[in-house]
Short mmCIF file of C-alpha atoms in Angstrom, two decimals:
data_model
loop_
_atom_site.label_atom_id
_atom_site.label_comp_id
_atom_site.label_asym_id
_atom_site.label_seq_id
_atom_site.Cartn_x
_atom_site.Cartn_y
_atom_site.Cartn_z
CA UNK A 1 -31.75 26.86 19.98
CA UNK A 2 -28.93 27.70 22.01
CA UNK A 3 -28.69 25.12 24.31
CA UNK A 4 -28.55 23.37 20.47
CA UNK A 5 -25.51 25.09 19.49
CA UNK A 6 -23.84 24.58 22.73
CA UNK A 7 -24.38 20.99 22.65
CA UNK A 8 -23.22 20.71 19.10
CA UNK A 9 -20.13 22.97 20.16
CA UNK A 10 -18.94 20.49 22.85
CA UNK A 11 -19.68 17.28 21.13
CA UNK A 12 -17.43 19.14 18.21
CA UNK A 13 -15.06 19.49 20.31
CA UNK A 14 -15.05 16.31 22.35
CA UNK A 15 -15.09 14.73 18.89
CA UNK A 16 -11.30 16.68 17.55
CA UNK A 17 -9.74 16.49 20.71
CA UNK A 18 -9.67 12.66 20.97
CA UNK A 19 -6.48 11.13 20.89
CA UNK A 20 -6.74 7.65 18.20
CA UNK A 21 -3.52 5.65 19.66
CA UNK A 22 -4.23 3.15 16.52
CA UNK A 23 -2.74 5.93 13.98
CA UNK A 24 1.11 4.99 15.25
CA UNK A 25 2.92 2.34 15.18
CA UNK A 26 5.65 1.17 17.18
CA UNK A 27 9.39 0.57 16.37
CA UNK A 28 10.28 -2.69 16.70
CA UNK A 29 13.93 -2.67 15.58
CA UNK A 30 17.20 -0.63 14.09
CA UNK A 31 19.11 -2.37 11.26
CA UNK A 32 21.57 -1.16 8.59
CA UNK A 33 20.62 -0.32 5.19
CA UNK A 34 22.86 -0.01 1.97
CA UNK A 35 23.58 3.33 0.50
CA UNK A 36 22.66 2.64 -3.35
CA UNK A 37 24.11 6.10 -4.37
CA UNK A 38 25.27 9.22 -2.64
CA UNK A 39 24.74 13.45 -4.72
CA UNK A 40 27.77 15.53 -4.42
CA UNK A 41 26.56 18.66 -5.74
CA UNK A 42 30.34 20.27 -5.48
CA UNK A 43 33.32 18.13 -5.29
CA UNK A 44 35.10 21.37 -4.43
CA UNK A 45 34.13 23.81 -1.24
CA UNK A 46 35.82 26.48 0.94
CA UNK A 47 36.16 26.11 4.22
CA UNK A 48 33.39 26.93 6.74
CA UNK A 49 30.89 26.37 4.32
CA UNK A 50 28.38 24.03 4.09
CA UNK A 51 27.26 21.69 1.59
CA UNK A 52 23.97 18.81 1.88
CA UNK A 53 25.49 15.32 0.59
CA UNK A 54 22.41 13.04 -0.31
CA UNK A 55 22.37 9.49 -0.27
CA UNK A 56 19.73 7.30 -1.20
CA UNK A 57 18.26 3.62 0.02
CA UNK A 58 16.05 1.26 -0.74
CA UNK A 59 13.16 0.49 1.19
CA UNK A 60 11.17 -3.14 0.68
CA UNK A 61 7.62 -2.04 2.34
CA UNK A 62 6.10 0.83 3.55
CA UNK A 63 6.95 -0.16 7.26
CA UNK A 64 10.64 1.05 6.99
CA UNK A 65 12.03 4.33 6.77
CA UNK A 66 15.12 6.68 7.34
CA UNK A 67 16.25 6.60 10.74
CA UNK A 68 19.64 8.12 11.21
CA UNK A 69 23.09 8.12 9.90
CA UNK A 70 26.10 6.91 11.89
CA UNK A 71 28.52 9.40 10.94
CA UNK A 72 32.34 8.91 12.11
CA UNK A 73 35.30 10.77 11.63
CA UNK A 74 38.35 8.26 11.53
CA UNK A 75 40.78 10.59 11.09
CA UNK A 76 41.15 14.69 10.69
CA UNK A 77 40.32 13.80 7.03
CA UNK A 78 38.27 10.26 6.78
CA UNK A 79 34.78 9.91 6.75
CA UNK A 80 32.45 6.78 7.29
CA UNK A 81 28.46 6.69 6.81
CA UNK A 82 26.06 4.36 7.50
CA UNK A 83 22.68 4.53 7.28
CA UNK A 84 20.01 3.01 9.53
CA UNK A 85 16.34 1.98 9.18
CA UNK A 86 13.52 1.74 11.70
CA UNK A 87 10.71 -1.47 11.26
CA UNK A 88 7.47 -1.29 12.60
CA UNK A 89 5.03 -3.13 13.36
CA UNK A 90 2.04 -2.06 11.22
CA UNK A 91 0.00 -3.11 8.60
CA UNK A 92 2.03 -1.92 5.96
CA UNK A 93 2.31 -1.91 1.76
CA UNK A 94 4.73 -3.94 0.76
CA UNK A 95 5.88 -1.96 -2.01
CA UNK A 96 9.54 -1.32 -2.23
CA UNK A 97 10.31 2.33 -3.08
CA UNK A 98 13.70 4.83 -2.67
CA UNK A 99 14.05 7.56 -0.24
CA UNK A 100 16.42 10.30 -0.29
CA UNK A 101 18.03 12.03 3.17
CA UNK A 102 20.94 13.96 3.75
CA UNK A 103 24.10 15.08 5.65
CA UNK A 104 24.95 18.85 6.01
CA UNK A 105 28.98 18.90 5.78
CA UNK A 106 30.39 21.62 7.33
CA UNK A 107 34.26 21.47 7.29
CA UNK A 108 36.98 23.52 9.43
CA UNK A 109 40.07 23.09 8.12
CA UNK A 110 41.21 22.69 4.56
CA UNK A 111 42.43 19.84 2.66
CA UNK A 112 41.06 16.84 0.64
CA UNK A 113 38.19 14.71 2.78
CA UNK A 114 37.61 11.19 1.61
CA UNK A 115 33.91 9.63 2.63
CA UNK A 116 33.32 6.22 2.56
CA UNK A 117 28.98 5.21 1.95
CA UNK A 118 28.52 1.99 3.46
CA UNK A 119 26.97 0.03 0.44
CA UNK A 120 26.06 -3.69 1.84
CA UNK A 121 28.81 -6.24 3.11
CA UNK A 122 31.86 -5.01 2.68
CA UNK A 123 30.97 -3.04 -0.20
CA UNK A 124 31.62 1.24 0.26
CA UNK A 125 31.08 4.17 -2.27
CA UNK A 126 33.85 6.38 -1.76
CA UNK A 127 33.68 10.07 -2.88
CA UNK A 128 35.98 13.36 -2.06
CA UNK A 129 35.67 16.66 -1.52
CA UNK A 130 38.11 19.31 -1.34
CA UNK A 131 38.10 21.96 0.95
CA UNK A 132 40.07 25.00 -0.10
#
């Protein structure tokens, strides 16, 4: 009986601690994706505070997904944001659906800040905050 147990114990084991490569896919490329809105909660913050912008994008399968923002400060005031996707290479549903992410904006000096959501083309959403 125990030399049952033990056997069932390390076939258990060898069973969870398998590693099943097939459960991830691989990224096979970086593009841009619009910005279809952006969530201000407060169009009005003090300095040294921080406040989570949300933007949101449109995803056409299940193989893409968030991957980062590109976030650059063109001047002590200016903003630009773009947002990038990842594509894998997967079997995937090809069932377009939204997904929210966000930016935490922390400012250090006051005065009005102007960001500009890259939106497709040459298309931006432009919103402002001020910073008292």
């Amino acid at each position: 009986m125990k030399k049952l147990l033990f056997s069932v114990l390390i076939l258990g084991l060898s069973i969870t601690s398998c590693d099943d490569d097939d459960d991830y896919q691989t990224i096979e490329s970086i593009d841009k994706i619009k910005i279809d809105s952006v969530k201000i909660v407060n169009d009005t913050m003090d300095v040294f505070s921080i406040q989570s912008i949300k933007t949101y994008s449109t995803y056409s399968s299940h193989c893409e997904g968030f991957y980062g923002y590109d976030y650059v400060h063109n001047d002590n005031l200016a903003r630009t944001v773009t947002a990038y996707k990842y594509i894998t290479n997967g079997p995937c549903n090809q069932v377009t659906y939204t997904s929210a992410n966000q930016i935490n904006f922390s400012p250090r000096k006051t005065g009005t800040y102007t960001f500009k959501f890259w939106n497709g083309g040459n298309s931006w959403i432009t919103k402002t905050i001020v910073v008292e």
